[in-house]
PDB file of C-alpha atoms in Angstrom:
ATOM      1  CA  GLN A   8     116.624  41.450 156.293  1.00 72.00           C
ATOM      2  CA  LYS A   9     118.897  40.461 153.241  1.00 80.00           C
ATOM      3  CA  GLU A  10     118.995  43.297 151.324  1.00 89.00           C
ATOM      4  CA  VAL A  11     117.988  41.043 147.933  1.00 94.00           C
ATOM      5  CA  GLU A  12     116.121  38.103 149.001  1.00 94.00           C
ATOM      6  CA  GLN A  13     115.165  35.157 146.560  1.00 94.00           C
ATOM      7  CA  ASN A  14     113.550  31.324 147.807  1.00 91.00           C
ATOM      8  CA  SER A  15     116.854  28.451 147.487  1.00 89.00           C
ATOM      9  CA  GLY A  16     114.746  26.114 145.750  1.00 89.00           C
ATOM     10  CA  PRO A  17     115.026  23.432 144.591  1.00 95.00           C
ATOM     11  CA  LEU A  18     111.999  25.167 142.429  1.00 96.00           C
ATOM     12  CA  SER A  19     111.219  21.773 140.396  1.00 97.00           C
ATOM     13  CA  VAL A  20     109.423  21.681 137.082  1.00 97.00           C
ATOM     14  CA  PRO A  21     108.330  19.712 134.368  1.00 97.00           C
ATOM     15  CA  GLU A  22     109.789  20.017 130.831  1.00 97.00           C
ATOM     16  CA  GLY A  23     107.832  22.018 129.157  1.00 97.00           C
ATOM     17  CA  ALA A  24     106.243  23.976 132.116  1.00 97.00           C
ATOM     18  CA  ILE A  25     106.550  27.644 133.334  1.00 97.00           C
ATOM     19  CA  ALA A  26     108.951  28.044 135.657  1.00 97.00           C
ATOM     20  CA  SER A  27     107.903  31.098 138.288  1.00 97.00           C
ATOM     21  CA  LEU A  28     110.875  32.749 140.015  1.00 97.00           C
ATOM     22  CA  ASN A  29     110.880  35.310 142.350  1.00 97.00           C
ATOM     23  CA  CYS A  30     113.241  38.068 144.137  1.00 97.00           C
ATOM     24  CA  THR A  31     112.195  40.820 147.217  1.00 97.00           C
ATOM     25  CA  TYR A  32     114.623  43.778 147.641  1.00 95.00           C
ATOM     26  CA  SER A  33     114.527  46.000 150.581  1.00 93.00           C
ATOM     27  CA  ASP A  34     115.748  49.736 149.367  1.00 90.00           C
ATOM     28  CA  ARG A  35     113.169  51.342 147.508  1.00 90.00           C
ATOM     29  CA  GLY A  36     115.587  53.750 146.016  1.00 87.00           C
ATOM     30  CA  SER A  37     116.162  50.720 143.435  1.00 90.00           C
ATOM     31  CA  GLN A  38     116.055  50.961 139.892  1.00 88.00           C
ATOM     32  CA  SER A  39     117.714  48.729 137.828  1.00 91.00           C
ATOM     33  CA  PHE A  40     117.345  44.603 138.226  1.00 94.00           C
ATOM     34  CA  PHE A  41     119.278  42.112 136.391  1.00 95.00           C
ATOM     35  CA  TRP A  42     118.653  38.717 136.427  1.00 97.00           C
ATOM     36  CA  TYR A  43     121.824  35.826 135.910  1.00 96.00           C
ATOM     37  CA  ARG A  44     122.089  32.189 135.188  1.00 97.00           C
ATOM     38  CA  GLN A  45     124.810  30.281 136.586  1.00 97.00           C
ATOM     39  CA  TYR A  46     125.158  26.412 135.540  1.00 96.00           C
ATOM     40  CA  SER A  47     127.356  24.287 138.233  1.00 93.00           C
ATOM     41  CA  GLY A  48     130.637  24.883 138.605  1.00 90.00           C
ATOM     42  CA  LYS A  49     130.140  27.977 136.155  1.00 94.00           C
ATOM     43  CA  SER A  50     129.932  31.583 136.263  1.00 96.00           C
ATOM     44  CA  PRO A  51     126.824  33.745 136.407  1.00 96.00           C
ATOM     45  CA  GLU A  52     125.919  35.490 132.426  1.00 95.00           C
ATOM     46  CA  LEU A  53     123.337  37.947 132.492  1.00 93.00           C
ATOM     47  CA  ILE A  54     119.652  36.697 130.931  1.00 95.00           C
ATOM     48  CA  MET A  55     118.305  39.924 131.605  1.00 93.00           C
ATOM     49  CA  PHE A  56     117.510  43.187 132.764  1.00 93.00           C
ATOM     50  CA  ILE A  57     114.431  45.322 133.707  1.00 95.00           C
ATOM     51  CA  TYR A  58     114.265  49.365 134.089  1.00 92.00           C
ATOM     52  CA  SER A  59     110.991  50.546 134.779  1.00 93.00           C
ATOM     53  CA  ASN A  60     107.646  48.561 135.843  1.00 95.00           C
ATOM     54  CA  GLY A  61     105.653  46.238 134.338  1.00 96.00           C
ATOM     55  CA  ASP A  62     106.641  43.057 131.600  1.00 96.00           C
ATOM     56  CA  LYS A  63     109.781  42.866 129.348  1.00 96.00           C
ATOM     57  CA  GLU A  64     109.985  39.581 127.658  1.00 97.00           C
ATOM     58  CA  ASP A  65     112.830  38.173 125.400  1.00 95.00           C
ATOM     59  CA  GLY A  66     112.248  34.756 124.124  1.00 96.00           C
ATOM     60  CA  ARG A  67     111.021  32.341 126.355  1.00 97.00           C
ATOM     61  CA  PHE A  68     112.359  34.385 129.539  1.00 97.00           C
ATOM     62  CA  THR A  69     109.986  37.452 131.143  1.00 98.00           C
ATOM     63  CA  ALA A  70     111.131  39.732 133.850  1.00 97.00           C
ATOM     64  CA  GLN A  71     108.777  41.249 135.878  1.00 97.00           C
ATOM     65  CA  LEU A  72     108.712  44.202 137.905  1.00 97.00           C
ATOM     66  CA  ASN A  73     106.928  45.829 140.613  1.00 96.00           C
ATOM     67  CA  LYS A  74     108.652  48.791 141.856  1.00 94.00           C
ATOM     68  CA  ALA A  75     106.037  49.194 144.760  1.00 94.00           C
ATOM     69  CA  SER A  76     105.857  46.097 145.739  1.00 94.00           C
ATOM     70  CA  GLN A  77     109.612  46.104 145.639  1.00 95.00           C
ATOM     71  CA  TYR A  78     109.484  42.761 143.855  1.00 94.00           C
ATOM     72  CA  VAL A  79     110.480  41.019 140.563  1.00 97.00           C
ATOM     73  CA  SER A  80     110.007  37.965 138.879  1.00 97.00           C
ATOM     74  CA  LEU A  81     111.103  35.704 135.983  1.00 98.00           C
ATOM     75  CA  LEU A  82     109.107  33.798 134.582  1.00 98.00           C
ATOM     76  CA  ILE A  83     110.716  30.920 131.933  1.00 98.00           C
ATOM     77  CA  ARG A  84     108.336  29.655 129.544  1.00 98.00           C
ATOM     78  CA  ASP A  85     108.585  25.843 128.224  1.00 97.00           C
ATOM     79  CA  SER A  86     111.071  25.320 130.735  1.00 97.00           C
ATOM     80  CA  GLN A  87     114.067  22.966 129.249  1.00 97.00           C
ATOM     81  CA  PRO A  88     116.174  21.045 131.081  1.00 96.00           C
ATOM     82  CA  SER A  89     119.436  23.119 129.736  1.00 96.00           C
ATOM     83  CA  ASP A  90     117.005  26.168 131.740  1.00 97.00           C
ATOM     84  CA  SER A  91     118.253  23.848 134.270  1.00 98.00           C
ATOM     85  CA  ALA A  92     120.364  26.282 136.593  1.00 97.00           C
ATOM     86  CA  THR A  93     120.627  28.532 139.890  1.00 96.00           C
ATOM     87  CA  TYR A  94     119.013  31.541 138.771  1.00 97.00           C
ATOM     88  CA  LEU A  95     120.678  34.686 140.652  1.00 96.00           C
ATOM     89  CA  CYS A  96     118.589  38.513 141.001  1.00 96.00           C
ATOM     90  CA  ALA A  97     120.543  41.407 141.492  1.00 94.00           C
ATOM     91  CA  VAL A  98     119.709  44.912 142.494  1.00 93.00           C
ATOM     92  CA  LEU A  99     121.193  48.390 141.214  1.00 89.00           C
ATOM     93  CA  LYS A 100     121.292  51.063 143.672  1.00 77.00           C
ATOM     94  CA  ALA A 101     119.919  54.743 141.888  1.00 68.00           C
ATOM     95  CA  ALA A 102     123.379  56.190 141.323  1.00 64.00           C
ATOM     96  CA  GLY A 103     124.948  53.541 142.756  1.00 67.00           C
ATOM     97  CA  ASN A 104     128.160  51.813 141.621  1.00 73.00           C
ATOM     98  CA  LYS A 105     127.482  48.280 143.418  1.00 80.00           C
ATOM     99  CA  LEU A 106     125.163  45.380 142.405  1.00 86.00           C
ATOM    100  CA  THR A 107     123.578  43.309 145.407  1.00 90.00           C
ATOM    101  CA  PHE A 108     122.798  39.324 144.405  1.00 93.00           C
ATOM    102  CA  GLY A 109     120.709  37.598 145.621  1.00 94.00           C
ATOM    103  CA  GLY A 110     121.714  34.176 147.065  1.00 93.00           C
ATOM    104  CA  GLY A 111     120.033  32.220 144.030  1.00 95.00           C
ATOM    105  CA  THR A 112     116.985  29.529 143.384  1.00 96.00           C
ATOM    106  CA  ARG A 113     117.762  26.782 141.544  1.00 96.00           C
ATOM    107  CA  VAL A 114     115.991  25.130 138.858  1.00 98.00           C
ATOM    108  CA  LEU A 115     115.515  21.525 138.197  1.00 97.00           C
ATOM    109  CA  VAL A 116     113.753  20.785 134.997  1.00 97.00           C
ATOM    110  CA  LYS A 117     112.408  17.277 135.119  1.00 95.00           C
ATOM    111  CA  PRO A 118     112.342  15.318 131.507  1.00 91.00           C
TER     112      PRO A 118
ATOM    113  CA  GLU B  17     137.321  36.340 121.560  1.00 85.00           C
ATOM    114  CA  ALA B  18     136.022  39.122 124.251  1.00 82.00           C
ATOM    115  CA  GLN B  19     136.611  38.029 127.717  1.00 93.00           C
ATOM    116  CA  VAL B  20     137.633  38.199 131.801  1.00 97.00           C
ATOM    117  CA  THR B  21     140.961  35.948 132.253  1.00 97.00           C
ATOM    118  CA  GLN B  22     141.456  35.450 135.917  1.00 97.00           C
ATOM    119  CA  ASN B  23     144.282  32.849 137.074  1.00 97.00           C
ATOM    120  CA  PRO B  24     145.226  30.730 138.799  1.00 97.00           C
ATOM    121  CA  ARG B  25     141.644  29.003 138.377  1.00 97.00           C
ATOM    122  CA  TYR B  26     142.119  26.539 141.145  1.00 97.00           C
ATOM    123  CA  LEU B  27     144.825  27.737 144.447  1.00 95.00           C
ATOM    124  CA  ILE B  28     145.952  26.078 147.840  1.00 96.00           C
ATOM    125  CA  THR B  29     147.564  27.542 150.471  1.00 95.00           C
ATOM    126  CA  VAL B  30     148.459  27.956 153.707  1.00 96.00           C
ATOM    127  CA  THR B  31     147.372  30.830 156.544  1.00 96.00           C
ATOM    128  CA  GLY B  32     149.420  33.798 155.981  1.00 95.00           C
ATOM    129  CA  LYS B  33     150.715  33.096 152.959  1.00 96.00           C
ATOM    130  CA  LYS B  34     150.230  36.095 150.660  1.00 96.00           C
ATOM    131  CA  LEU B  35     148.756  35.878 147.088  1.00 96.00           C
ATOM    132  CA  THR B  36     147.396  37.824 144.209  1.00 97.00           C
ATOM    133  CA  VAL B  37     145.109  36.659 141.644  1.00 98.00           C
ATOM    134  CA  THR B  38     144.618  38.164 138.560  1.00 98.00           C
ATOM    135  CA  CYS B  39     142.165  39.484 136.374  1.00 98.00           C
ATOM    136  CA  SER B  40     142.143  41.254 133.009  1.00 98.00           C
ATOM    137  CA  GLN B  41     139.559  42.058 130.559  1.00 97.00           C
ATOM    138  CA  ASN B  42     140.083  42.616 127.070  1.00 95.00           C
ATOM    139  CA  MET B  43     137.077  44.669 126.251  1.00 93.00           C
ATOM    140  CA  ASN B  44     138.122  48.239 127.240  1.00 93.00           C
ATOM    141  CA  HIS B  45     135.504  48.108 130.702  1.00 92.00           C
ATOM    142  CA  GLU B  46     136.156  51.267 132.871  1.00 91.00           C
ATOM    143  CA  TYR B  47     133.989  49.108 135.445  1.00 91.00           C
ATOM    144  CA  MET B  48     135.771  46.198 136.938  1.00 94.00           C
ATOM    145  CA  SER B  49     134.712  43.762 139.885  1.00 95.00           C
ATOM    146  CA  TRP B  50     135.901  41.577 142.462  1.00 97.00           C
ATOM    147  CA  TYR B  51     132.642  39.128 143.463  1.00 97.00           C
ATOM    148  CA  ARG B  52     132.935  35.893 146.237  1.00 97.00           C
ATOM    149  CA  GLN B  53     130.693  33.648 146.434  1.00 96.00           C
ATOM    150  CA  ASP B  54     129.832  31.537 149.043  1.00 93.00           C
ATOM    151  CA  PRO B  55     127.258  28.254 149.705  1.00 88.00           C
ATOM    152  CA  GLY B  56     123.920  30.226 151.246  1.00 80.00           C
ATOM    153  CA  LEU B  57     125.276  33.766 150.782  1.00 84.00           C
ATOM    154  CA  GLY B  58     125.684  34.200 147.014  1.00 86.00           C
ATOM    155  CA  LEU B  59     127.774  36.780 145.398  1.00 93.00           C
ATOM    156  CA  ARG B  60     128.994  39.354 147.599  1.00 94.00           C
ATOM    157  CA  GLN B  61     131.210  42.393 146.486  1.00 93.00           C
ATOM    158  CA  ILE B  62     134.821  42.739 147.750  1.00 96.00           C
ATOM    159  CA  TYR B  63     135.781  45.730 145.825  1.00 95.00           C
ATOM    160  CA  TYR B  64     135.459  47.767 142.867  1.00 93.00           C
ATOM    161  CA  SER B  65     137.045  49.995 140.362  1.00 93.00           C
ATOM    162  CA  MET B  66     135.236  52.581 137.940  1.00 89.00           C
ATOM    163  CA  ASN B  67     138.442  53.854 136.083  1.00 90.00           C
ATOM    164  CA  VAL B  68     142.476  53.327 136.246  1.00 94.00           C
ATOM    165  CA  GLU B  69     143.064  54.568 139.875  1.00 94.00           C
ATOM    166  CA  VAL B  70     139.999  54.615 141.791  1.00 92.00           C
ATOM    167  CA  THR B  71     138.704  51.740 143.998  1.00 95.00           C
ATOM    168  CA  ASP B  72     136.064  51.705 146.153  1.00 93.00           C
ATOM    169  CA  LYS B  73     135.652  49.064 148.790  1.00 93.00           C
ATOM    170  CA  GLY B  74     132.204  46.499 148.348  1.00 91.00           C
ATOM    171  CA  ASP B  75     130.452  44.867 150.681  1.00 90.00           C
ATOM    172  CA  VAL B  76     133.615  42.414 152.152  1.00 95.00           C
ATOM    173  CA  PRO B  77     136.634  43.712 152.204  1.00 97.00           C
ATOM    174  CA  GLU B  78     138.038  43.208 154.841  1.00 97.00           C
ATOM    175  CA  GLY B  79     141.434  41.047 154.446  1.00 97.00           C
ATOM    176  CA  TYR B  80     141.248  42.072 150.987  1.00 98.00           C
ATOM    177  CA  LYS B  81     143.380  44.812 148.303  1.00 98.00           C
ATOM    178  CA  VAL B  82     143.003  45.596 145.007  1.00 98.00           C
ATOM    179  CA  SER B  83     144.568  48.135 142.625  1.00 97.00           C
ATOM    180  CA  ARG B  84     144.044  49.295 138.964  1.00 97.00           C
ATOM    181  CA  LYS B  85     147.167  50.160 137.591  1.00 97.00           C
ATOM    182  CA  GLU B  86     145.849  49.523 133.647  1.00 96.00           C
ATOM    183  CA  LYS B  87     142.312  49.484 132.483  1.00 95.00           C
ATOM    184  CA  ARG B  88     142.876  46.263 132.067  1.00 97.00           C
ATOM    185  CA  ASN B  89     144.134  44.407 134.929  1.00 98.00           C
ATOM    186  CA  PHE B  90     142.800  44.035 138.704  1.00 98.00           C
ATOM    187  CA  PRO B  91     144.241  42.151 140.497  1.00 98.00           C
ATOM    188  CA  LEU B  92     142.278  41.015 144.021  1.00 98.00           C
ATOM    189  CA  ILE B  93     145.425  40.345 147.300  1.00 98.00           C
ATOM    190  CA  LEU B  94     145.280  38.678 149.719  1.00 97.00           C
ATOM    191  CA  GLU B  95     147.874  39.581 152.524  1.00 95.00           C
ATOM    192  CA  SER B  96     147.466  37.227 155.001  1.00 97.00           C
ATOM    193  CA  PRO B  97     145.522  34.660 154.145  1.00 97.00           C
ATOM    194  CA  SER B  98     143.033  32.809 156.745  1.00 97.00           C
ATOM    195  CA  PRO B  99     140.772  29.475 156.488  1.00 97.00           C
ATOM    196  CA  ASN B 100     137.725  32.019 155.883  1.00 96.00           C
ATOM    197  CA  GLN B 101     139.003  33.426 153.023  1.00 98.00           C
ATOM    198  CA  THR B 102     138.678  29.886 151.816  1.00 97.00           C
ATOM    199  CA  SER B 103     135.564  30.844 148.992  1.00 97.00           C
ATOM    200  CA  LEU B 104     135.303  30.902 145.062  1.00 97.00           C
ATOM    201  CA  TYR B 105     136.182  33.935 143.903  1.00 98.00           C
ATOM    202  CA  PHE B 106     134.793  35.848 140.473  1.00 98.00           C
ATOM    203  CA  CYS B 107     136.221  38.912 138.588  1.00 97.00           C
ATOM    204  CA  ALA B 108     133.607  40.752 136.201  1.00 95.00           C
ATOM    205  CA  SER B 109     133.799  43.618 134.238  1.00 94.00           C
ATOM    206  CA  THR B 110     131.696  46.529 132.488  1.00 88.00           C
ATOM    207  CA  ARG B 111     131.262  49.295 130.514  1.00 79.00           C
ATOM    208  CA  LEU B 112     129.669  51.760 132.889  1.00 64.00           C
ATOM    209  CA  ALA B 113     126.516  50.171 132.945  1.00 67.00           C
ATOM    210  CA  VAL B 114     126.994  48.681 136.416  1.00 68.00           C
ATOM    211  CA  GLY B 115     124.538  45.443 136.149  1.00 79.00           C
ATOM    212  CA  GLU B 116     125.611  44.362 133.333  1.00 86.00           C
ATOM    213  CA  LEU B 117     128.435  42.522 134.220  1.00 91.00           C
ATOM    214  CA  PHE B 118     130.440  40.137 131.988  1.00 93.00           C
ATOM    215  CA  PHE B 119     132.384  37.652 134.373  1.00 96.00           C
ATOM    216  CA  GLY B 120     135.401  35.667 134.250  1.00 97.00           C
ATOM    217  CA  GLU B 121     135.571  31.515 135.290  1.00 96.00           C
ATOM    218  CA  GLY B 122     136.356  31.787 138.411  1.00 97.00           C
ATOM    219  CA  SER B 123     138.975  30.998 141.159  1.00 98.00           C
ATOM    220  CA  ARG B 124     138.435  28.216 143.814  1.00 97.00           C
ATOM    221  CA  LEU B 125     141.030  29.311 146.675  1.00 97.00           C
ATOM    222  CA  THR B 126     141.958  27.032 149.598  1.00 97.00           C
ATOM    223  CA  VAL B 127     143.380  28.821 152.652  1.00 97.00           C
ATOM    224  CA  LEU B 128     144.469  25.566 154.992  1.00 96.00           C
TER     225      LEU B 128
END
């Protein structure tokens, strides 16, 4: 079992719809969770992080964390073609110095 | 401009010919790390450094070396490259909030 798992996609959503991305992790000791966006041929960039159970909203993005079920999700509201990218989930263990990434979910937003 | 700079961006080399990929950051970050990215395998950590002269292995350190003699630089050394080290390499840094990484633009390495 991989430490951090994501559906590779592609997740195809129409423009204006909500894109829902999921990520599960295996280590119950994980404390911090991050979402990175990576455009094709570019480097990853941090878009959201969440440390506590519940929802965290930032603009059109909402991160959701459920530590009991060991999953974290990212919602993209009012999806735009510019949101077409690969989204990487990353997990940091407690007192850890290593960030572990999932394989990424490719999102395609169609006009 | 705050940035992480990697060089070279593209390199084709042959098996066994030593090479170094440089990484430099101008943000005075303590933490630096190297990742490789391969299709279907995602980003995997090679080595990381918490500060000058402090380095540690990541998940896939075999075949690589690093050094941290200065805070701003964290070179990745391939002593004897092999074809399975063909990959896209990213350097990243942060000010001790380990998850909030700033990435360089990437170095695409091909070993023939």
